[in-house]
Amino acid sequence: MMDGDSTTGAPRTAGMMLRSAREAQGLTLSDIAQRTRIPLRHLEAVEDGKFQALPSITYAMGFGRAYARAVGVDETEVARALRSELAANYQRPEPLQDLEPIDMRRGPSPGVVVIAAAIAIVLLLGVGLYFGTSLFRRDEPVTAQATVAGDLGMLPPTPTPATGNTAPVAPPVPAGGGQVTLTATGTTWVRIFDDTGTLVNKEMKAGDRYDVPMTAKNPQIRTGRPDLLTVTVNGSNVPPLGTAERPVTVGVSAEALRNRASAAPTPTPSPAG
């Protein structure tokens, strides 16, 4: 005969209270599982008081309260009964004692060796594939250049092999061109400009030198002391740009300076006495 309350005969364990309420309503454990979404095996463990089958005390309390709500039993009373039973009967799982201790002196298992070898082979293949394809990728820019040139009806320039006896070839000088160099013999301010804007604007001191860019378009100079500037074209002196009396603005392209030199009057020799 079950041990019940002395006055009402009601079951005292939480599982008995829940089972009694369920059966009084004609419900099965499957019905409760469907209502509460609790696995059937856990509901059976709560009814039978087999708390070791539950994940933890927290789960046991939660399942018991949910079961109580599903069958209309006072969940506070069920929780009190569960807490008392768990305190007396629940034991935490003991750690497994039959595991073989790890022997650090033993080498890796054959399976680990095989897996490590497979990984190493895959890595080597990946490295080889990467460097192998990179050799082919070096030709891609040339191929793309040739394709574009072909689409435009042109052929890409063929590089000329260098020889040990060939001296570097200087860039061709444009017709009528040449390197114009300005060298200061004293302190003077200069502004050199062309059709695109100012090239230089500064004070030149004795010994300062400026090479007029050969690519300048119609270069000119503005200076207050043209007499303090020595002008050469490809290293050959040309007449001064002016005198100390007044500032000048004159062209300083090679062609302009040559024309200026050819237009300068040739001094007439004095007749012999």
Short mmCIF file of C-alpha atoms in Angstrom, two decimals:
data_model
loop_
_atom_site.label_atom_id
_atom_site.label_comp_id
_atom_site.label_asym_id
_atom_site.label_seq_id
_atom_site.Cartn_x
_atom_site.Cartn_y
_atom_site.Cartn_z
CA MET A 1 0.00 0.00 0.00
CA MET A 2 1.39 3.39 -1.00
CA ASP A 3 2.41 5.84 1.68
CA GLY A 4 -0.04 8.73 1.37
CA ASP A 5 -1.09 11.79 3.31
CA SER A 6 -2.64 10.83 6.72
CA THR A 7 -5.83 12.85 6.13
CA THR A 8 -6.53 12.80 2.43
CA GLY A 9 -4.59 9.76 1.24
CA ALA A 10 -3.05 11.89 -1.54
CA PRO A 11 0.30 10.64 -2.91
CA ARG A 12 3.25 12.43 -1.47
CA THR A 13 5.93 12.07 -4.19
CA ALA A 14 5.89 14.48 -7.13
CA GLY A 15 5.70 11.61 -9.61
CA MET A 16 2.71 10.06 -7.85
CA MET A 17 0.88 13.40 -7.77
CA LEU A 18 1.45 13.94 -11.47
CA ARG A 19 0.53 10.38 -12.48
CA SER A 20 -2.64 10.49 -10.38
CA ALA A 21 -3.77 13.77 -12.00
CA ARG A 22 -2.97 12.47 -15.49
CA GLU A 23 -4.86 9.22 -15.04
CA ALA A 24 -7.82 11.03 -13.50
CA GLN A 25 -8.11 13.00 -16.74
CA GLY A 26 -7.72 9.92 -18.93
CA LEU A 27 -4.46 11.18 -20.44
CA THR A 28 -1.42 9.18 -21.51
CA LEU A 29 2.19 10.19 -21.19
CA SER A 30 2.20 10.70 -24.96
CA ASP A 31 -0.55 13.30 -24.53
CA ILE A 32 1.55 15.12 -21.92
CA ALA A 33 4.64 14.94 -24.17
CA GLN A 34 2.63 16.51 -26.98
CA ARG A 35 1.37 19.29 -24.70
CA THR A 36 4.69 20.11 -23.05
CA ARG A 37 7.13 19.23 -25.89
CA ILE A 38 9.10 17.21 -23.31
CA PRO A 39 10.54 13.88 -24.48
CA LEU A 40 8.50 10.87 -23.32
CA ARG A 41 11.49 9.22 -21.59
CA HIS A 42 12.01 12.31 -19.42
CA LEU A 43 8.35 12.36 -18.38
CA GLU A 44 8.63 8.69 -17.42
CA ALA A 45 11.73 9.50 -15.33
CA VAL A 46 9.84 12.26 -13.47
CA GLU A 47 6.86 9.99 -12.72
CA ASP A 48 9.08 7.11 -11.58
CA GLY A 49 11.47 9.28 -9.58
CA LYS A 50 14.43 8.11 -11.69
CA PHE A 51 16.16 11.47 -11.64
CA GLN A 52 19.54 10.07 -12.67
CA ALA A 53 18.08 9.67 -16.17
CA LEU A 54 17.60 13.45 -16.43
CA PRO A 55 20.34 15.80 -17.61
CA SER A 56 20.48 17.80 -14.37
CA ILE A 57 18.53 19.04 -11.34
CA THR A 58 17.54 22.16 -13.26
CA TYR A 59 15.98 20.06 -16.01
CA ALA A 60 14.17 17.89 -13.46
CA MET A 61 12.58 20.94 -11.80
CA GLY A 62 11.61 22.45 -15.13
CA PHE A 63 10.06 19.22 -16.44
CA GLY A 64 8.11 18.75 -13.20
CA ARG A 65 6.65 22.26 -13.30
CA ALA A 66 5.68 21.96 -16.96
CA TYR A 67 4.04 18.56 -16.31
CA ALA A 68 2.10 20.05 -13.37
CA ARG A 69 0.76 22.91 -15.49
CA ALA A 70 -0.29 20.46 -18.21
CA VAL A 71 -2.48 18.41 -15.82
CA GLY A 72 -3.69 21.29 -13.61
CA VAL A 73 -1.75 20.41 -10.45
CA ASP A 74 -0.35 23.12 -8.16
CA GLU A 75 3.17 23.46 -9.57
CA THR A 76 4.43 25.05 -6.35
CA GLU A 77 3.52 21.91 -4.41
CA VAL A 78 5.05 19.71 -7.10
CA ALA A 79 8.23 21.81 -7.09
CA ARG A 80 8.50 21.55 -3.30
CA ALA A 81 8.16 17.76 -3.45
CA LEU A 82 10.66 17.51 -6.31
CA ARG A 83 13.19 19.66 -4.46
CA SER A 84 12.97 17.43 -1.41
CA GLU A 85 13.32 14.20 -3.45
CA LEU A 86 16.23 15.56 -5.49
CA ALA A 87 18.06 16.64 -2.36
CA ALA A 88 17.74 13.13 -0.96
CA ASN A 89 18.15 10.96 -4.05
CA TYR A 90 19.89 12.79 -6.91
CA GLN A 91 23.56 11.98 -7.38
CA ARG A 92 25.81 13.64 -9.89
CA PRO A 93 27.34 11.23 -12.42
CA GLU A 94 30.72 9.93 -11.32
CA PRO A 95 33.62 10.46 -13.73
CA LEU A 96 34.61 7.39 -15.67
CA GLN A 97 37.45 5.54 -13.99
CA ASP A 98 38.12 2.87 -16.58
CA LEU A 99 39.67 5.16 -19.19
CA GLU A 100 43.17 4.21 -20.17
CA PRO A 101 45.67 6.86 -19.04
CA ILE A 102 47.45 8.69 -21.81
CA ASP A 103 50.99 7.53 -22.31
CA MET A 104 52.92 10.52 -23.60
CA ARG A 105 55.83 8.28 -24.50
CA ARG A 106 53.88 6.49 -27.19
CA GLY A 107 54.05 7.79 -30.72
CA PRO A 108 51.00 8.87 -32.72
CA SER A 109 48.59 6.21 -33.88
CA PRO A 110 48.81 4.91 -37.47
CA GLY A 111 45.58 6.71 -38.33
CA VAL A 112 47.02 10.06 -37.28
CA VAL A 113 50.17 9.40 -39.32
CA VAL A 114 48.13 8.61 -42.44
CA ILE A 115 46.00 11.73 -42.05
CA ALA A 116 49.07 13.94 -41.52
CA ALA A 117 50.75 12.47 -44.61
CA ALA A 118 47.63 13.09 -46.70
CA ILE A 119 47.47 16.71 -45.55
CA ALA A 120 51.15 17.21 -46.38
CA ILE A 121 50.66 15.78 -49.89
CA VAL A 122 47.67 18.06 -50.51
CA LEU A 123 49.68 21.10 -49.37
CA LEU A 124 52.60 20.18 -51.62
CA LEU A 125 50.28 19.73 -54.60
CA GLY A 126 48.67 23.10 -53.87
CA VAL A 127 52.04 24.87 -53.71
CA GLY A 128 53.20 23.20 -56.92
CA LEU A 129 49.99 24.09 -58.71
CA TYR A 130 50.20 27.72 -57.58
CA PHE A 131 53.80 28.24 -58.71
CA GLY A 132 53.22 26.25 -61.88
CA THR A 133 50.29 28.37 -62.96
CA SER A 134 52.12 31.58 -61.97
CA LEU A 135 54.69 30.79 -64.67
CA PHE A 136 51.91 30.84 -67.23
CA ARG A 137 50.41 34.00 -65.75
CA ARG A 138 53.63 35.86 -66.54
CA ASP A 139 52.73 35.67 -70.23
CA GLU A 140 49.23 37.04 -69.75
CA PRO A 141 50.09 40.80 -70.04
CA VAL A 142 51.96 40.18 -73.31
CA THR A 143 49.08 38.11 -74.67
CA ALA A 144 46.57 40.78 -73.69
CA GLN A 145 48.73 43.46 -75.32
CA ALA A 146 49.01 41.46 -78.51
CA THR A 147 45.25 40.88 -78.57
CA VAL A 148 44.46 44.57 -78.19
CA ALA A 149 47.03 45.48 -80.84
CA GLY A 150 45.53 42.92 -83.18
CA ASP A 151 42.04 44.34 -82.66
CA LEU A 152 43.37 47.77 -83.67
CA GLY A 153 45.06 46.37 -86.77
CA MET A 154 48.57 46.90 -85.31
CA LEU A 155 51.41 44.62 -84.35
CA PRO A 156 53.15 45.05 -81.00
CA PRO A 157 56.75 46.28 -81.33
CA THR A 158 59.35 43.52 -81.51
CA PRO A 159 62.10 44.07 -78.93
CA THR A 160 65.59 44.32 -80.40
CA PRO A 161 68.09 42.07 -78.62
CA ALA A 162 70.90 43.99 -76.97
CA THR A 163 74.48 43.19 -77.92
CA GLY A 164 77.56 43.76 -75.86
CA ASN A 165 79.25 45.96 -78.52
CA THR A 166 76.28 48.26 -79.18
CA ALA A 167 76.57 51.69 -77.59
CA PRO A 168 73.40 53.37 -76.29
CA VAL A 169 71.79 55.52 -78.95
CA ALA A 170 70.94 59.09 -77.95
CA PRO A 171 67.42 60.28 -78.73
CA PRO A 172 67.23 62.10 -82.08
CA VAL A 173 67.39 65.90 -81.93
CA PRO A 174 64.41 67.56 -83.65
CA ALA A 175 65.16 69.49 -86.80
CA GLY A 176 66.43 72.93 -85.85
CA GLY A 177 66.60 71.86 -82.20
CA GLY A 178 69.34 71.51 -79.65
CA GLN A 179 70.06 71.83 -75.96
CA VAL A 180 69.96 75.40 -74.76
CA THR A 181 71.86 76.06 -71.52
CA LEU A 182 71.82 79.27 -69.49
CA THR A 183 74.72 79.91 -67.09
CA ALA A 184 74.77 82.89 -64.72
CA THR A 185 77.98 84.92 -64.37
CA GLY A 186 76.44 87.08 -61.65
CA THR A 187 73.25 87.41 -59.61
CA THR A 188 70.20 88.01 -61.79
CA TRP A 189 66.48 87.25 -61.66
CA VAL A 190 65.02 85.15 -64.48
CA ARG A 191 61.59 83.91 -65.47
CA ILE A 192 61.52 81.24 -68.17
CA PHE A 193 58.16 80.25 -69.64
CA ASP A 194 56.60 78.67 -72.72
CA ASP A 195 53.14 78.31 -74.23
CA THR A 196 52.06 76.03 -71.37
CA GLY A 197 53.13 78.30 -68.49
CA THR A 198 56.09 79.19 -66.28
CA LEU A 199 59.00 76.76 -66.32
CA VAL A 200 61.20 78.50 -63.73
CA ASN A 201 60.99 81.78 -61.81
CA LYS A 202 63.96 82.42 -59.53
CA GLU A 203 67.15 84.33 -58.84
CA MET A 204 70.21 82.76 -60.42
CA LYS A 205 73.59 83.29 -58.80
CA ALA A 206 77.02 83.11 -60.36
CA GLY A 207 77.67 79.55 -61.50
CA ASP A 208 73.99 78.52 -61.53
CA ARG A 209 72.95 76.66 -64.66
CA TYR A 210 69.61 75.91 -66.24
CA ASP A 211 68.94 73.61 -69.20
CA VAL A 212 65.88 74.70 -71.16
CA PRO A 213 63.71 71.59 -71.75
CA MET A 214 63.95 70.50 -75.39
CA THR A 215 60.26 69.68 -75.28
CA ALA A 216 59.27 73.25 -74.31
CA LYS A 217 56.94 74.96 -76.76
CA ASN A 218 58.28 78.38 -77.82
CA PRO A 219 60.36 78.92 -74.63
CA GLN A 220 61.17 82.53 -73.68
CA ILE A 221 63.08 84.30 -70.95
CA ARG A 222 62.39 87.52 -69.06
CA THR A 223 65.38 88.94 -67.16
CA GLY A 224 66.63 92.32 -65.92
CA ARG A 225 70.34 91.61 -66.50
CA PRO A 226 70.69 89.64 -69.72
CA ASP A 227 74.38 90.56 -69.78
CA LEU A 228 74.96 88.28 -66.76
CA LEU A 229 73.81 85.15 -68.64
CA THR A 230 75.99 83.01 -70.89
CA VAL A 231 73.92 81.13 -73.48
CA THR A 232 75.04 77.99 -75.34
CA VAL A 233 73.34 75.71 -77.88
CA ASN A 234 74.72 72.18 -77.76
CA GLY A 235 77.77 73.60 -75.98
CA SER A 236 78.44 76.38 -78.51
CA ASN A 237 78.23 79.99 -77.35
CA VAL A 238 75.70 82.31 -78.95
CA PRO A 239 75.54 86.10 -78.71
CA PRO A 240 74.36 87.61 -75.38
CA LEU A 241 70.65 88.07 -74.88
CA GLY A 242 71.05 91.79 -74.24
CA THR A 243 72.91 94.48 -72.33
CA ALA A 244 72.72 95.81 -68.81
CA GLU A 245 70.72 98.87 -69.85
CA ARG A 246 67.27 97.31 -69.86
CA PRO A 247 65.39 94.07 -69.19
CA VAL A 248 64.57 91.81 -72.12
CA THR A 249 62.05 89.19 -73.11
CA VAL A 250 63.47 86.98 -75.85
CA GLY A 251 63.02 83.46 -77.15
CA VAL A 252 65.48 80.87 -75.93
CA SER A 253 64.68 77.94 -78.20
CA ALA A 254 67.62 76.61 -80.19
CA GLU A 255 66.05 77.80 -83.44
CA ALA A 256 65.31 81.28 -82.08
CA LEU A 257 68.86 81.66 -80.80
CA ARG A 258 70.38 80.46 -84.10
CA ASN A 259 68.22 82.88 -86.06
CA ARG A 260 69.22 85.65 -83.67
CA ALA A 261 72.90 84.81 -84.13
CA SER A 262 72.64 84.77 -87.92
CA ALA A 263 70.82 88.13 -87.88
CA ALA A 264 73.50 89.78 -85.74
CA PRO A 265 75.62 92.23 -87.80
CA THR A 266 79.10 91.03 -88.68
CA PRO A 267 81.72 93.50 -87.53
CA THR A 268 83.50 95.18 -90.45
CA PRO A 269 87.29 95.08 -90.17
CA SER A 270 89.02 98.47 -90.01
CA PRO A 271 91.01 99.38 -93.15
CA ALA A 272 94.73 98.97 -92.83
CA GLY A 273 96.53 102.25 -92.07
#
